[in-house]
Coordinates of C-alpha atoms and ligand atoms in Angstrom, one line a residue:
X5 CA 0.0 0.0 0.0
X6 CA 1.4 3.4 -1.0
X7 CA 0.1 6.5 1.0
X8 CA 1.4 10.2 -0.3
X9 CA 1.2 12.5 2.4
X10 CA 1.7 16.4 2.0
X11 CA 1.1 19.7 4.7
X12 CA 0.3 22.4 2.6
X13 CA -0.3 26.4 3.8
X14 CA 0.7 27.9 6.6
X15 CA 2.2 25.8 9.1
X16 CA 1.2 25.3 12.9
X17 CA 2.4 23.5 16.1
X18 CA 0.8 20.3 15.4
X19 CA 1.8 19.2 12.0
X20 CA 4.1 16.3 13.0
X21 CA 1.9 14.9 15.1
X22 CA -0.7 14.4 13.4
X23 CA 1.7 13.1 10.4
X24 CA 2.9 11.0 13.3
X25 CA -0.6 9.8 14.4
X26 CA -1.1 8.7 10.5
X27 CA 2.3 7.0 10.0
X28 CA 2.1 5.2 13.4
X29 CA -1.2 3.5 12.9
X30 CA -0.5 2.4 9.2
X31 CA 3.0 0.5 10.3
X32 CA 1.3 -0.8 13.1
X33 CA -1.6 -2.2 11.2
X34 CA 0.1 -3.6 7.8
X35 CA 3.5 -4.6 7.3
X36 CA 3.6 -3.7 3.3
X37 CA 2.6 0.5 4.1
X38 CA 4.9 2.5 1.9
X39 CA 4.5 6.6 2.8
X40 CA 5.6 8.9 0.4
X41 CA 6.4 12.4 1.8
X42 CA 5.9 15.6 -0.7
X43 CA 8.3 18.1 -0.3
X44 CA 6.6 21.8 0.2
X45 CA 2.8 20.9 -0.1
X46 CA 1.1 20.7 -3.4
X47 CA 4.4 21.9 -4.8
X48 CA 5.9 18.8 -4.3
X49 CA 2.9 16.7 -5.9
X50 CA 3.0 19.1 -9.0
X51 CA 6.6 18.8 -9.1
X52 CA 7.7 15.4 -8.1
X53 CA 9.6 16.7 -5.5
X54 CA 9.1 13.7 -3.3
X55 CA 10.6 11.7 -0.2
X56 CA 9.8 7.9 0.6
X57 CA 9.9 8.0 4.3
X58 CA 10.8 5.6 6.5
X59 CA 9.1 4.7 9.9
X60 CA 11.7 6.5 12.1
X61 CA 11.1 9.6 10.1
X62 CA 8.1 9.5 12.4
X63 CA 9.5 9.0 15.6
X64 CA 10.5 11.8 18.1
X65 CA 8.4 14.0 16.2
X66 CA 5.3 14.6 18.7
X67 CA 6.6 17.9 20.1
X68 CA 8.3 19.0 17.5
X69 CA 7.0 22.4 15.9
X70 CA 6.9 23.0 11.7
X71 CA 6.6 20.2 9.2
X72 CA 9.3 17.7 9.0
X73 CA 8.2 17.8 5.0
X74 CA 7.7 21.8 4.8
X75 CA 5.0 23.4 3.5
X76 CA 4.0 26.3 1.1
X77 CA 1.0 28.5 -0.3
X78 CA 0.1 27.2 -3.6
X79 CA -3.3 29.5 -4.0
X80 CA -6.3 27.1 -5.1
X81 CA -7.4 29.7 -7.5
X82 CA -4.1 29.7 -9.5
X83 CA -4.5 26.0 -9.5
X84 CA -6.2 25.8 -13.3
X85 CA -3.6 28.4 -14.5
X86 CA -0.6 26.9 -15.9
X87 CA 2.7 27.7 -14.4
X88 CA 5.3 30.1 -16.2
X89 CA 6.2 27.2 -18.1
X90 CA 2.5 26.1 -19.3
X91 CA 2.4 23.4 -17.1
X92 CA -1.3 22.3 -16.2
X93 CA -0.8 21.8 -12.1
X94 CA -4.0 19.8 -11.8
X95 CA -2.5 16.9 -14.7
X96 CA 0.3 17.1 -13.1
X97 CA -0.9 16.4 -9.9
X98 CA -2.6 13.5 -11.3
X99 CA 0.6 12.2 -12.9
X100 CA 2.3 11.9 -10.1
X101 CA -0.1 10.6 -8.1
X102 CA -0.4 7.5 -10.6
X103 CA 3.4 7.6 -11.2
X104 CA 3.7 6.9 -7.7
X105 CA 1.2 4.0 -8.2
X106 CA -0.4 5.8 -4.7
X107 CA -3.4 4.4 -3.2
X108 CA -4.1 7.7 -1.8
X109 CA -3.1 11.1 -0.9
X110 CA -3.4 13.1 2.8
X111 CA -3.4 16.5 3.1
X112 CA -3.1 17.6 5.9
X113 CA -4.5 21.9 5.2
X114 CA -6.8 24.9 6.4
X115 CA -9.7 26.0 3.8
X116 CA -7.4 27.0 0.6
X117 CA -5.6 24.0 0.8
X118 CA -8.7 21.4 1.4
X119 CA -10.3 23.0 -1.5
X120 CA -7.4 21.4 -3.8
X121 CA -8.1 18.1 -1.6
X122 CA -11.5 18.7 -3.0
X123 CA -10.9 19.6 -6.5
X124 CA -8.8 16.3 -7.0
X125 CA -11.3 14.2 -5.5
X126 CA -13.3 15.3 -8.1
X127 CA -10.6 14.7 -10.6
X128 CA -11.1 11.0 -9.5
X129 CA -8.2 10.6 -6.7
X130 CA -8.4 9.2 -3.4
X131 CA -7.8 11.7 -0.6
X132 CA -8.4 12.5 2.8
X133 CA -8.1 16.3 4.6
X134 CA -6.8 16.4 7.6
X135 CA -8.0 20.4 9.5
X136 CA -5.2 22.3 9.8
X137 CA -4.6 25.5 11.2
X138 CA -4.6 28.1 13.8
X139 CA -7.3 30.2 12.7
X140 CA -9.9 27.1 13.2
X141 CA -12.2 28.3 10.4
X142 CA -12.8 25.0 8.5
X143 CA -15.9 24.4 7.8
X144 CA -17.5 20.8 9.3
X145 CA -15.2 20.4 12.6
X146 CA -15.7 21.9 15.8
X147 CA -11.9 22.1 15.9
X148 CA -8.5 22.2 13.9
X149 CA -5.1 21.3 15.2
X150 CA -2.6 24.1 16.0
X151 CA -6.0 26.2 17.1
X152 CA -5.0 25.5 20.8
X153 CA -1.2 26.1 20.6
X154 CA -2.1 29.2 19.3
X155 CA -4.5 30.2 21.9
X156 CA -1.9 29.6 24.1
X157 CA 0.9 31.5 22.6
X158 CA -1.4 34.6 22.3
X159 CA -2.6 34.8 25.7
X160 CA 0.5 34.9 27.0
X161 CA 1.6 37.6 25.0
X162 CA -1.9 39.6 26.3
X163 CA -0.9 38.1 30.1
X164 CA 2.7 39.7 29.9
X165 CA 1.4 43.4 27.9
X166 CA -1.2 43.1 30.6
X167 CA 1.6 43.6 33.3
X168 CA 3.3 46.7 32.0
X169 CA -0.2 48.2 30.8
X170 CA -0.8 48.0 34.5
X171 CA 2.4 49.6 35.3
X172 CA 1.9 52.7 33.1
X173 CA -1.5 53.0 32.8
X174 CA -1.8 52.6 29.4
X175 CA -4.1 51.4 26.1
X176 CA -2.4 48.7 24.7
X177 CA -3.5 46.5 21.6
X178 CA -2.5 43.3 21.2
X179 CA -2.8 42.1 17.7
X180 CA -3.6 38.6 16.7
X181 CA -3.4 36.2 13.8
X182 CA -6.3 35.9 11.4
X183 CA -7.5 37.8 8.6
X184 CA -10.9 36.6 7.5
X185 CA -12.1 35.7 10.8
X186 CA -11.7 36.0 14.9
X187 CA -11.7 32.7 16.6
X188 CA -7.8 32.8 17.6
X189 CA -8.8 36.0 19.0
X190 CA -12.1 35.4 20.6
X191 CA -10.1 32.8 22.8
X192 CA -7.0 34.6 23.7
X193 CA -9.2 37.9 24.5
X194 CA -11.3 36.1 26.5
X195 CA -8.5 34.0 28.3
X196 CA -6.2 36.9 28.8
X197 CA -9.1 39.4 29.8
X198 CA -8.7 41.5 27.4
X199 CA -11.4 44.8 27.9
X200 CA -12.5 45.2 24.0
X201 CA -12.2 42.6 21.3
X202 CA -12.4 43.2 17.7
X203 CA -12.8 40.6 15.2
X204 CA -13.5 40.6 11.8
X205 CA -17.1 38.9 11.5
X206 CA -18.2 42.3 14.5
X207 CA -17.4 45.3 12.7
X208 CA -16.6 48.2 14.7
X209 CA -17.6 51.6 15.7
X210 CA -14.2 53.6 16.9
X211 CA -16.3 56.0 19.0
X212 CA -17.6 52.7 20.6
X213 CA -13.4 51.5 20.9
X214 CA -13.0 54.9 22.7
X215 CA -11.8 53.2 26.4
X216 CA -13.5 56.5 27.7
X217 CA -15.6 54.2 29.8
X218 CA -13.0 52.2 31.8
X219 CA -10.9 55.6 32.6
X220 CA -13.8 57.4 34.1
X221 CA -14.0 54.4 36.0
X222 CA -10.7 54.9 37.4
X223 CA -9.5 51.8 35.8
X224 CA -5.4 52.7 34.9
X225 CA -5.2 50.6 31.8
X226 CA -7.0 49.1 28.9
X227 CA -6.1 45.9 26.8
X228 CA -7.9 45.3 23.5
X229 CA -7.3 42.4 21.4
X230 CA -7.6 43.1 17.7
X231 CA -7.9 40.4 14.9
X232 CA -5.3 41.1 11.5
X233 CA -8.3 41.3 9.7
X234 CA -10.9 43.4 12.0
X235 CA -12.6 46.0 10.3
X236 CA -14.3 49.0 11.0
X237 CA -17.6 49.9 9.9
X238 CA -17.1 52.4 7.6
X239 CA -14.8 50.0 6.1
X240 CA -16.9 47.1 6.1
X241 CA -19.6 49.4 4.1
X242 CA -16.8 49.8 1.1
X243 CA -17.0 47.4 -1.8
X244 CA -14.2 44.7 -2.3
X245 CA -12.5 46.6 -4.6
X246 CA -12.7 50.1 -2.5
X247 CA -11.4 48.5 0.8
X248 CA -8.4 46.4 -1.1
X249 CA -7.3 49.8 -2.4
X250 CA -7.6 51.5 1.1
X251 CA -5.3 48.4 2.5
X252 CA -3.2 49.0 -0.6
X253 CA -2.8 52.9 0.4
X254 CA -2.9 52.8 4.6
X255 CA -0.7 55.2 6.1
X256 CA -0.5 52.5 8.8
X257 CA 1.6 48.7 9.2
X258 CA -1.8 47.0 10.0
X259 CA -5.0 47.5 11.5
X260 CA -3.7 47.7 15.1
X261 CA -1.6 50.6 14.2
X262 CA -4.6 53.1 12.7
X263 CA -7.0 51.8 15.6
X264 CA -4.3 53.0 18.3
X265 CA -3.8 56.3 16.5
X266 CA -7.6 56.8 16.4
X267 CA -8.4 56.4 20.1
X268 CA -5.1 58.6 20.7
X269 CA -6.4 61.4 19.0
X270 CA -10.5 60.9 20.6
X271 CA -8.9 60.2 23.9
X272 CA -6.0 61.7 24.7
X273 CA -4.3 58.6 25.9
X274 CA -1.2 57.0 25.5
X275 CA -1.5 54.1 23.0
X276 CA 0.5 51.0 22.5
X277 CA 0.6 48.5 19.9
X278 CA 2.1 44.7 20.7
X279 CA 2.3 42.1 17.5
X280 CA 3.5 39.0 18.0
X281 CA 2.8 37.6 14.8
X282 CA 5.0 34.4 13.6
X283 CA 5.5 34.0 17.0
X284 CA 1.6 32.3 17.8
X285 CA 2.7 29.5 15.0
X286 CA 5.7 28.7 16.5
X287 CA 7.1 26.1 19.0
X288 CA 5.6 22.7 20.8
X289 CA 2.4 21.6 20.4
X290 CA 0.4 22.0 23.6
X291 CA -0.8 18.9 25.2
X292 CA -4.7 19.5 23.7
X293 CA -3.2 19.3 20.1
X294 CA -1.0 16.6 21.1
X295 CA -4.1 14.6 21.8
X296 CA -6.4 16.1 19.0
X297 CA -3.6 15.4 16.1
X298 CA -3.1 11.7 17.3
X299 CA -6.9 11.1 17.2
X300 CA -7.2 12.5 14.0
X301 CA -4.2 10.9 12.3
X302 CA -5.2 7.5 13.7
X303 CA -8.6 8.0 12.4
X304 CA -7.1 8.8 9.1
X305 CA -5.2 6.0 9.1
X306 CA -7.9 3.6 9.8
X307 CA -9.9 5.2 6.9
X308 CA -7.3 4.7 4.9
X309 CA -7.2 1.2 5.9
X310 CA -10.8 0.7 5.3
X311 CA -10.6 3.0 1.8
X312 CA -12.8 5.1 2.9
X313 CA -11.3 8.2 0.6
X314 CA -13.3 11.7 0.2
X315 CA -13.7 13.1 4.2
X316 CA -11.9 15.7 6.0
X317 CA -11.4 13.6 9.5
X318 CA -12.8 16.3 12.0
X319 CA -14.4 16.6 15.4
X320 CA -17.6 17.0 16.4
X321 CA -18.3 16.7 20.4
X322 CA -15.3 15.7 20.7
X323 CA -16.0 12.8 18.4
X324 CA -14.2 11.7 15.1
X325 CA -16.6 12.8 12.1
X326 CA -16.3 12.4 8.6
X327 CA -17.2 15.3 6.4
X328 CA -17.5 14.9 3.2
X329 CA -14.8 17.6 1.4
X330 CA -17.5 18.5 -1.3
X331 CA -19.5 19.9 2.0
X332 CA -16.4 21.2 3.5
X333 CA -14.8 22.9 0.4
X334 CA -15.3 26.5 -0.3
X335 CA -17.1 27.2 3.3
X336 CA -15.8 29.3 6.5
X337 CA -16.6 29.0 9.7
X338 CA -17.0 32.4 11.3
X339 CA -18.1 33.4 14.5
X340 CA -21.7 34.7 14.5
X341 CA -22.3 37.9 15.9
X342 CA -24.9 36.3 18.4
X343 CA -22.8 33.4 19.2
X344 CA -22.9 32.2 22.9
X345 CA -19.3 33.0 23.5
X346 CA -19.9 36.5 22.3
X347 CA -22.7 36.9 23.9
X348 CA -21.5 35.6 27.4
X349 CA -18.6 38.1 27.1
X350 CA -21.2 40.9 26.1
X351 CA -23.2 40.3 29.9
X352 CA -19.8 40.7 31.7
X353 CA -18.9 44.0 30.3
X354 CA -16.1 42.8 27.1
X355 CA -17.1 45.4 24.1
X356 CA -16.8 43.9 20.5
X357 CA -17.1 48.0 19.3
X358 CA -20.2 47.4 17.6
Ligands
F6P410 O1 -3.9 30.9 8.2 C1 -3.0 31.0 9.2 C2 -2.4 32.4 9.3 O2 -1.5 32.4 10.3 C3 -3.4 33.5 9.4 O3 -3.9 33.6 10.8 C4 -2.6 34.7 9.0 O4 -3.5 35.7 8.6 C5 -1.9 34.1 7.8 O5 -1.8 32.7 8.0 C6 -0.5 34.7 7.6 O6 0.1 34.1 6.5 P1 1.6 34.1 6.1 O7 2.3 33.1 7.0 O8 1.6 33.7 4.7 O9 2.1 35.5 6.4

């Protein structure tokens, strides 16, 4: 049996472990499993650029941050477009994948990348999406791997500003990953106590942002956790086209950066801006992903074993479902703005702006 296994998009803490979780229950269950490792993501599978791994490639690799077979962004919408020298990607794919003589291929992804998964299922392969990344917007499962790790990274940053915010009396932002939408930064707000959060699916008001309130108050300090990708609404009432050329032409290095200047100039206080970027897809896996990957990578390996071919292995109640990628493709999950995690942090005084 010949199993072609590739991580593909941004990376997180949990890759190898899930990789791990796969590997170890195929050489456990049949002695004749042969898993082929593609070097960069899809790149690799377009490209034949190609390991064949060997069961200790898999060991020691639990903890372990990155992807032992690296990853890159191969956008699902250039896919169809032949490369700069006319190769069609999607034959190519295919070419390998029966040069190979594969039985299947994993992937383990976030949204762009299971769309592809998707795409060559429909082109007749057999593949299984594994849900990656921090951001935990894939459709179909209540949770993705490196979603935790990430949490954890970024509330520490918020627990440590919160310190020296204290100290100095100060407005400090804390900005955190995620562009489309504000799970990563629902969590850590909540968890590091931040005052105000601002995601992407709330828009804001910045006369609502305006930490007036807690000052009065007496309150010294103010932190407010701000997604990549929140958005005001003025800017969410723009079309597409309008608000890429306002990113294009912002005096400011993100979203953070204008917000803090804004309430500056309303309020009079000193503003701060903290990024740690990079930083919240970096290191160990904590012991929640540790778990979740090796659930999901033995479940993929069993379904592989059973050829059943065409799911994204995801969680729901904290048990193993199988969504089918032609549901899963294409789809976000976003938080709703009457969610019950917004809505509990609403009652006990957290503004969202809006
Ligand atoms: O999808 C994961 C993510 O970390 C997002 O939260 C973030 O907006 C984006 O990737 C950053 O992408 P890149 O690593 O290409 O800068």
């Amino acid at each position: 049996m010949r199993v072609g296994m590739l991580t593909s998009g941004g990376d997180c803490q949990s890759l190898n472990a899930t990789m791990r979780g796969v590997a170890k229950t195929l050489y456990n269950q049949r002695k004749d499993v042969e898993i082929i490792g593609f070097i960069e993501g899809y790149r690799g599978l377009i490209y034949e650029d190609y390991r064949i791994m060997k069961s200790k490639d898999f060991s020691g690799i639990l903890t372990n941050g990155g992807t032992i077979l690296g990853t890159s962004r191969q956008p699902f919408k250039l896919m169809r477009v032949p490369d700069e020298n006319g190769l069609d990607k999607v034959e190519a794919m295919k070419n390998t994948y029966k040069k190979l003589k594969l039985d299947c291929l994993v992937v383990l992804g976030g949204n762009g990348s299971q769309k592809t998964t998707n795409l060559l299922r429909q082109e007749g392969l057999n593949v299984i999406g594994l849900p990656k990344t921090i951001d935990n917007d894939l459709w179909g499962t209540d949770v993705t791997f490196g979603f935790q790790s990430a949490i954890n990274l970024a509330t520490q940053t918020i627990d440590c500003i919160h310190t020296t915010a204290a100290s100095h009396g100060r407005v400090f932002i804390v900005e955190i990953m995620g562009h489309k939408v504000g799970w990563l930064t629902l969590h850590a707000g909540i968890a590091g106590g931040a005052d105000i959060i601002l995601v992407p699916e709330i828009p804001y008001d910045i006369n609502k942002v305006a930490v007036n309130k807690r000052a009065k108050e007496g309150k010294r300090f103010s932190i407010i956790a701000v997604a990549e990708g929140a958005i005001s609404k003025e800017q969410a009432a723009l079309s597409k086209k309008e608000y890429k050329k306002y990113i294009a032409t912002r005096q400011y290095p993100s979203i953070s950066y204008e917000i803090g200047a804004k309430i500056s100039e309303l309020t009079g206080q000193e503003v701060r801006v903290a990024v740690p970027g990079h930083m919240q897809r970096g290191g160990s896996p904590c012991p929640y992903d540790r778990v979740l990957s090796t659930r999901l990578g033995a479940a993929a390996g069993k379904m592989i074993l059973d050829g059943e071919f065409g799911y994204l292995v995801g969680m729901k109640n904290n048990h193993i479902a199988k969504i089918p990628l032609a549901d899963v493709a294409g789809k976000l999950k976003m938080i709703q703005p009457d969610d019950e995690m917004v809505q509990e942090a609403k009652l006990m005084g957290i503004s969202f702006g809006d």
